Coordinates of C-alpha atoms and ligand atoms in Angstrom, one line a residue:
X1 CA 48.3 8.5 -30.1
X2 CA 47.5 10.7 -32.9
X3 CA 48.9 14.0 -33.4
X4 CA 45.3 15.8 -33.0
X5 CA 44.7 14.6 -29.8
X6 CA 47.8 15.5 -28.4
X7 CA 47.9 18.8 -29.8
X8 CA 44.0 18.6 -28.1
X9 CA 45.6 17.4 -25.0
X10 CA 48.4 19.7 -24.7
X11 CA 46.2 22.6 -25.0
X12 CA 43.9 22.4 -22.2
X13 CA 47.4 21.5 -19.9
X14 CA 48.1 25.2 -21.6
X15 CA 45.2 26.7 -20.1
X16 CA 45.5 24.6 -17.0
X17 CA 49.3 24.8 -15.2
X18 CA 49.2 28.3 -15.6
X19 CA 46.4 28.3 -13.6
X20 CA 47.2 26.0 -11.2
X21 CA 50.5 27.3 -10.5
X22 CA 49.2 30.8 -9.3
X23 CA 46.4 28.7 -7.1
X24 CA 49.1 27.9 -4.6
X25 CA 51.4 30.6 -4.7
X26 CA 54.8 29.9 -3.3
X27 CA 54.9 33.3 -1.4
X28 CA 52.2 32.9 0.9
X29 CA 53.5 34.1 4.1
X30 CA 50.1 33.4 6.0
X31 CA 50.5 29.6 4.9
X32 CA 53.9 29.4 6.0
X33 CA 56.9 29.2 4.2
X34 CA 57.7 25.5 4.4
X35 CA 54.4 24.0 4.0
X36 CA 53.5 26.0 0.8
X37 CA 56.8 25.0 -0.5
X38 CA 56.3 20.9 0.2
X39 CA 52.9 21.2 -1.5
X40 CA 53.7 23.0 -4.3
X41 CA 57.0 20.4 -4.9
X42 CA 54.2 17.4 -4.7
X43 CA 51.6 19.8 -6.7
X44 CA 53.6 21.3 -9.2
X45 CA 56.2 18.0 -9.8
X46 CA 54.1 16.8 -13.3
X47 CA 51.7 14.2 -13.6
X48 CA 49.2 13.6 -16.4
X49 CA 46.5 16.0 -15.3
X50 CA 43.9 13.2 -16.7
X51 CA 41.3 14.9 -13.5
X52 CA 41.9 18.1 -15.3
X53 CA 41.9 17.6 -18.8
X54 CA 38.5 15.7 -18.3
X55 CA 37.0 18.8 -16.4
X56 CA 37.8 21.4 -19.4
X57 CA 37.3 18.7 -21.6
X58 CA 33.7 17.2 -20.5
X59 CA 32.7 21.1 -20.3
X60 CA 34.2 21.8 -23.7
X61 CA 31.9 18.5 -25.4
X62 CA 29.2 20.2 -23.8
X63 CA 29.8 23.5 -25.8
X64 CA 31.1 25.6 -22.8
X65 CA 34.0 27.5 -22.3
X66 CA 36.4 25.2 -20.9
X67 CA 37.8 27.7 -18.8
X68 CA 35.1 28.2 -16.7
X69 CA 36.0 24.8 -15.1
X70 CA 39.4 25.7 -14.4
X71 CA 39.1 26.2 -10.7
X72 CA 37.3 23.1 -10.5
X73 CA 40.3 21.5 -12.1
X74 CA 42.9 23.1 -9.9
X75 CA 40.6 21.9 -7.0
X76 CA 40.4 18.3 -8.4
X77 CA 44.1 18.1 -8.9
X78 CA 44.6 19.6 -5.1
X79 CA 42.8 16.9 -3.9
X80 CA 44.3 14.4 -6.4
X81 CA 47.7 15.6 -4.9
X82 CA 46.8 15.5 -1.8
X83 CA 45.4 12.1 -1.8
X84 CA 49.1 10.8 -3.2
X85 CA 51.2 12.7 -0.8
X86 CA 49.2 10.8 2.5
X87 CA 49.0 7.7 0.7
X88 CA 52.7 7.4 0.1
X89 CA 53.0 8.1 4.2
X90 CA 54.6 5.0 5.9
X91 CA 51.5 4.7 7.9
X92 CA 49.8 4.5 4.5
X93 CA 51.2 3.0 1.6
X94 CA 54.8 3.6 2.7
X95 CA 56.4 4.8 -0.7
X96 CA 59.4 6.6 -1.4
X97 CA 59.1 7.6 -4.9
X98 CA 56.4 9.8 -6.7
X99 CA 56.1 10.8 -10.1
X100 CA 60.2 10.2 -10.7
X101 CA 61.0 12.4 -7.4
X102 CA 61.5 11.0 -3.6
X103 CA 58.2 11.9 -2.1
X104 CA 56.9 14.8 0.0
X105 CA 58.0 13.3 3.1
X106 CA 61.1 12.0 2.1
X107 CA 61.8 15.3 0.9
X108 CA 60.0 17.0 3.7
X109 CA 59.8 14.8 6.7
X110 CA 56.4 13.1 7.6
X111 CA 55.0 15.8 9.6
X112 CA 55.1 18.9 6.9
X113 CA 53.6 16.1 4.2
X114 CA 51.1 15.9 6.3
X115 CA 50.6 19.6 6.7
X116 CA 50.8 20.0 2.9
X117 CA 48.4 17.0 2.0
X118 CA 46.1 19.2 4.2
X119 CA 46.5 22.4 3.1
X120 CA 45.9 21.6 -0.7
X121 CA 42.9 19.9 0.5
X122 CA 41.7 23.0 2.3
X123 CA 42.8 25.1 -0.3
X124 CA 41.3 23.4 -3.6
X125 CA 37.9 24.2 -1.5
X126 CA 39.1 28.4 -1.3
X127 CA 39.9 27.6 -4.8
X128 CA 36.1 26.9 -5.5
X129 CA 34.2 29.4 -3.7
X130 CA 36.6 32.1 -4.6
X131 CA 34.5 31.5 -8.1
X132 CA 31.5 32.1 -6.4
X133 CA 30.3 35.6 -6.9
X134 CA 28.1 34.6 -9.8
X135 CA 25.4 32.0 -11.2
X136 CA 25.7 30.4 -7.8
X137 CA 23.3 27.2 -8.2
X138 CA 25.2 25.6 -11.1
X139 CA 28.2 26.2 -9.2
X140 CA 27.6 24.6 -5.9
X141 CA 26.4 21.8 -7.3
X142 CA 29.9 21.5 -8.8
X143 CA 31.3 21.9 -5.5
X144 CA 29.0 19.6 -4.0
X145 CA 30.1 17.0 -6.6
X146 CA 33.7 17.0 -5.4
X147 CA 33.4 17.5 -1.9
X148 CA 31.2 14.6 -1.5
X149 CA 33.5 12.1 -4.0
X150 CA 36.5 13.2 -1.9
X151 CA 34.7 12.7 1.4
X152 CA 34.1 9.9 3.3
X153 CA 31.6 8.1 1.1
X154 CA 33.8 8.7 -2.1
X155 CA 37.8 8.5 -1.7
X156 CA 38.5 8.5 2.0
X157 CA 35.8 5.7 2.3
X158 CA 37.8 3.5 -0.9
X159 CA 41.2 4.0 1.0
X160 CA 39.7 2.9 4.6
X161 CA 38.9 -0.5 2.5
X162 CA 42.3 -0.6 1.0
X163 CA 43.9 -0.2 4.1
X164 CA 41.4 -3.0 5.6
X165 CA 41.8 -5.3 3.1
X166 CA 45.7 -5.7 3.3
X167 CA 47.2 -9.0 2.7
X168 CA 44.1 -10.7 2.3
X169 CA 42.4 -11.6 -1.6
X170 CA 38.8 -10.1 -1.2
X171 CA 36.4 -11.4 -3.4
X172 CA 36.2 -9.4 -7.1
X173 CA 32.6 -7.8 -5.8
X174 CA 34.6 -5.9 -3.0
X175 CA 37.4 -5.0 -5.2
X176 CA 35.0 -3.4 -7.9
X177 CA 33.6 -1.6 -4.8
X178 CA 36.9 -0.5 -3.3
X179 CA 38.4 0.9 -6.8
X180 CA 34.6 3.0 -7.4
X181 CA 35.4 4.2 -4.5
X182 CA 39.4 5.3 -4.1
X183 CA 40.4 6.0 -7.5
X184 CA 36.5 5.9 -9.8
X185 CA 35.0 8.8 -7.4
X186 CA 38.2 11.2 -8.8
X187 CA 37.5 10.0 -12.0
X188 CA 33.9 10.4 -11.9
X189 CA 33.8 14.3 -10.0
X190 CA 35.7 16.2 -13.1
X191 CA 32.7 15.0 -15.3
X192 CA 30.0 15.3 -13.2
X193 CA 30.6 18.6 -12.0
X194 CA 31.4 19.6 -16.0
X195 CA 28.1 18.2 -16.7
X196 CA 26.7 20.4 -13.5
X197 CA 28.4 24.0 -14.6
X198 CA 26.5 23.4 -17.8
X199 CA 23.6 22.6 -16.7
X200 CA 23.5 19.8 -18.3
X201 CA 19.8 17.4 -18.6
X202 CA 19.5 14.4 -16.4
X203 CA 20.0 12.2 -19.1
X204 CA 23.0 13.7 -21.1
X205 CA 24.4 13.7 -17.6
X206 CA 23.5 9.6 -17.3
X207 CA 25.3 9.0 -20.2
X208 CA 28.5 11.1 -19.5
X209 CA 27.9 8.9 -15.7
X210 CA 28.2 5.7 -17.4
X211 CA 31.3 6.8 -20.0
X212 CA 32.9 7.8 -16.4
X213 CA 32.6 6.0 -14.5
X214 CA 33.9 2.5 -17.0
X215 CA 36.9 5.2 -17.6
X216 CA 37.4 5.0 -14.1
X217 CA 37.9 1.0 -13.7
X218 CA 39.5 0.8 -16.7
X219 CA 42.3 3.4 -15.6
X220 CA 42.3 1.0 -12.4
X221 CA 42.8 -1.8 -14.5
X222 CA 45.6 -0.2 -16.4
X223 CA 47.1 0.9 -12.7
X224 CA 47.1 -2.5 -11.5
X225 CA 48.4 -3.9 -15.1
X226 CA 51.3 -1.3 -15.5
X227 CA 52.3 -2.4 -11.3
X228 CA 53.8 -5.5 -12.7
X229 CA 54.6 -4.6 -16.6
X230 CA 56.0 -0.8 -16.8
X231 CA 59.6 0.1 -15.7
X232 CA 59.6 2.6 -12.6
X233 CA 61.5 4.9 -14.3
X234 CA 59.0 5.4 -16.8
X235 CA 56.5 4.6 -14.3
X236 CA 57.7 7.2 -11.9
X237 CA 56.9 5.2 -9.0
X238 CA 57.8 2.2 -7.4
X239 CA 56.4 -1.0 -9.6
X240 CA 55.4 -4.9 -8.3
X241 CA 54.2 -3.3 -4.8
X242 CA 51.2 -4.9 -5.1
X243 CA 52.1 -8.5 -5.5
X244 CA 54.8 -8.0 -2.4
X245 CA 52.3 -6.5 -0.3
X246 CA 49.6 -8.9 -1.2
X247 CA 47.4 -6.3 -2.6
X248 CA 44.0 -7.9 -4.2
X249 CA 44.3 -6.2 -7.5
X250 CA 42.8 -7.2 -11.1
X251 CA 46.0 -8.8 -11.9
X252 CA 46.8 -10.6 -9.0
X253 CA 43.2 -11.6 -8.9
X254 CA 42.6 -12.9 -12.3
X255 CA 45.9 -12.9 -13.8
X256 CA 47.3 -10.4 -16.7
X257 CA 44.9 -11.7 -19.3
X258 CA 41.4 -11.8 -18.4
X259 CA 42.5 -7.8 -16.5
X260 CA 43.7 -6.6 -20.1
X261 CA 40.2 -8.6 -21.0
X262 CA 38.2 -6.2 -18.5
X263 CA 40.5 -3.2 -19.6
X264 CA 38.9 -3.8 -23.2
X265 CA 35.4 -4.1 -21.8
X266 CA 35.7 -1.1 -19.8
X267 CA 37.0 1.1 -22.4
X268 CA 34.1 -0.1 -24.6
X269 CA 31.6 0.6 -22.7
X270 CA 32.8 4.0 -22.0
X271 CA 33.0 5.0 -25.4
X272 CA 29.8 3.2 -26.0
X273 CA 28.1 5.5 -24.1
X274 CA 30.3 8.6 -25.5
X275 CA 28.7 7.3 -28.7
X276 CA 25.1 7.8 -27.5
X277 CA 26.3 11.6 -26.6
X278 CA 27.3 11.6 -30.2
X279 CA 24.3 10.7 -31.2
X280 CA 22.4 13.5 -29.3
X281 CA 25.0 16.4 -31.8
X282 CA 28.2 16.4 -29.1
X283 CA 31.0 16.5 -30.5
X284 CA 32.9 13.3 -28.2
X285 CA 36.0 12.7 -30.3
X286 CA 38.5 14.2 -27.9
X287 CA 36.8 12.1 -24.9
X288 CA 36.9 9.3 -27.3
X289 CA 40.5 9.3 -27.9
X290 CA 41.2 10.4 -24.6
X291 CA 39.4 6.8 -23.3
X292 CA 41.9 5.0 -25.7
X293 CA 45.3 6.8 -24.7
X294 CA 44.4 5.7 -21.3
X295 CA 44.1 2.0 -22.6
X296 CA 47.8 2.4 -24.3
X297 CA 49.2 4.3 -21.5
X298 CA 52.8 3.2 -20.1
X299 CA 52.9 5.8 -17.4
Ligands
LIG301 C1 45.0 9.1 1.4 C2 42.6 9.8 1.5 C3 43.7 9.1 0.8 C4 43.4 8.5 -0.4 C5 44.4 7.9 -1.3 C6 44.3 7.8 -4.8 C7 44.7 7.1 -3.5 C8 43.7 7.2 -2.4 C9 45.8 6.4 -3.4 C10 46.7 6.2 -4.5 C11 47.0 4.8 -4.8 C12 46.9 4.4 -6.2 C13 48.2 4.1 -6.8 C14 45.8 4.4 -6.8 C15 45.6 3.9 -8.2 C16 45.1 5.0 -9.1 C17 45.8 6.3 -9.0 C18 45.2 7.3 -8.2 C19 47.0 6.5 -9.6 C20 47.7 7.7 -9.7 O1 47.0 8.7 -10.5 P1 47.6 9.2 -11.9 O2 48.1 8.0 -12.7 O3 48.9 10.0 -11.3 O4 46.7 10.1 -12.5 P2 49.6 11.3 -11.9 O5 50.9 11.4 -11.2 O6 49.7 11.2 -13.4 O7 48.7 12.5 -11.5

């Protein structure tokens, strides 16, 4: 990528880990020692921050201060956390290695993953109203945002269908459905609730919908793509799970080429509609390139 972009990128995960590391502090004694420490080992153990760096971004394009969205951004990569440490549960997806490091419960045991997927759940939602001592309306509607794409019509209700469709191939209407649901609500909530701290017009807030929410699939697309190309080293987690489980994915669906012909038409249309925000003065070149390292990304 080029050199602007990550010097872009790396300074919003400047603003944001120093943040997010003193939004779960590891002396906590009401929280109890052992669970703070097994969520802050999944929490604080990497990862690209993409839920993040769209938050501060999105607000950023919109001319705000990006660090007004940084508790919105913690709370988004609580949630994001927690949603890896129960999927990786063996009542779940049953994996034993997350972002290069055994995973909470291998580390842990299966109860205290539990009890930490929980508690950074609960406490991304502290995180939130803790900000909530001025300009209220925007504000809740933020929080609204992620609670409800989360919830059990955004994430919860995308894993239920992953869990139901196991071993079977669902037809590609379903599988679009699923992924809007389990991976393109987490996508979607960072913009959106940028879009809702700034107040943003109905139809500036279509548009940054629309780039979104094609980000989304196409960083589903490049999930499913990088299960059966990328190393797990580089990877960080285990790789061809999908084809062994008989997962209906893009790839094992319609084969490698016609997904990496989807990934293109996804990215497209997300910076197509980027475009039409350019278009109204906002400056979308971060966004932009941001849509394109996600299209390149090996990890
Ligand atoms: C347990 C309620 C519940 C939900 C789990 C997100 C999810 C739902 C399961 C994860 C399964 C999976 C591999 C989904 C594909 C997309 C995805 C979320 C990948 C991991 O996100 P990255 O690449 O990870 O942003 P890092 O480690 O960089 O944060």
């Amino acid at each position: 990528m080029n050199w602007m972009f990550n010097q872009h990128y790396q300074s919003y995960l400047d603003l944001f880990e120093p943040y997010l590391e003193q939004a779960f502090p590891e002396q906590e004694r009401a929280w109890g020692g052992d669970v703070a420490t097994a969520a802050r080992y999944s929490l604080l153990s990497g990862g690209k921050r993409i839920r993040p760096v769209l938050a501060l971004a999105t607000l950023a394009c919109l001319g705000r201060e990006p660090e007004q969205a940084l508790p919105y951004a913690a709370a988004l990569e609580m949630i994001h956390t927690y949603s890896l440490v129960h999927d990786d549960l063996p009542c779940m997806d049953d994996d034993d290695l997350r972002r290069g490091r055994p995973t909470c419960h291998k580390q842990f045991g299966e109860a205290l993953a539990v009890l930490a997927g929980d508690a950074l759940l609960n406490r991304a939602f502290e995180v939130i109203l803790d900000d909530m001592t001025t300009g209220c309306q925007n504000k809740l509607e933020a929080a609204r945002i992620i609670a409800r794409a989360a919830g059990s019509s955004g994430m919860i209700a995308g894993q239920t269908l992953d869990l139901e469709a196991e071993g079977q191939l669902i037809p590609p209407e379903k599988l679009e459905r699923l992924h809007q649901l389990k991976t393109g609500q987490l996508i979607l909530a960072p913009v959106l609730s940028a879009c809702a701290l700034a107040g943003a017009s109905d139809f500036v807030t279509s548009l940054f919908q629309t780039f979104a929410a094609n980000l989304g699939l196409a960083f589903q697309i490049q999930d499913d793509i990088l299960d059966v190309t990328a190393s797990e080293s580089r990877l960080g987690k285990s790789t061809g799970k999908d084809q062994r489980d008989q997962k209906s994915t893009y790839v094992t669906l319609f084969g490698l080429d016609t997904a990496r012909t989807f990934l293109l038409d996804a990215t497209r249309l997300a910076k197509e509609a980027l475009g039409a925000a350019a278009g109204l003065g906002y400056d979308t070149t971060f966004l932009e390139d941001l849509a394109d390292y996600l299209l390149q990304r090996d990890h």
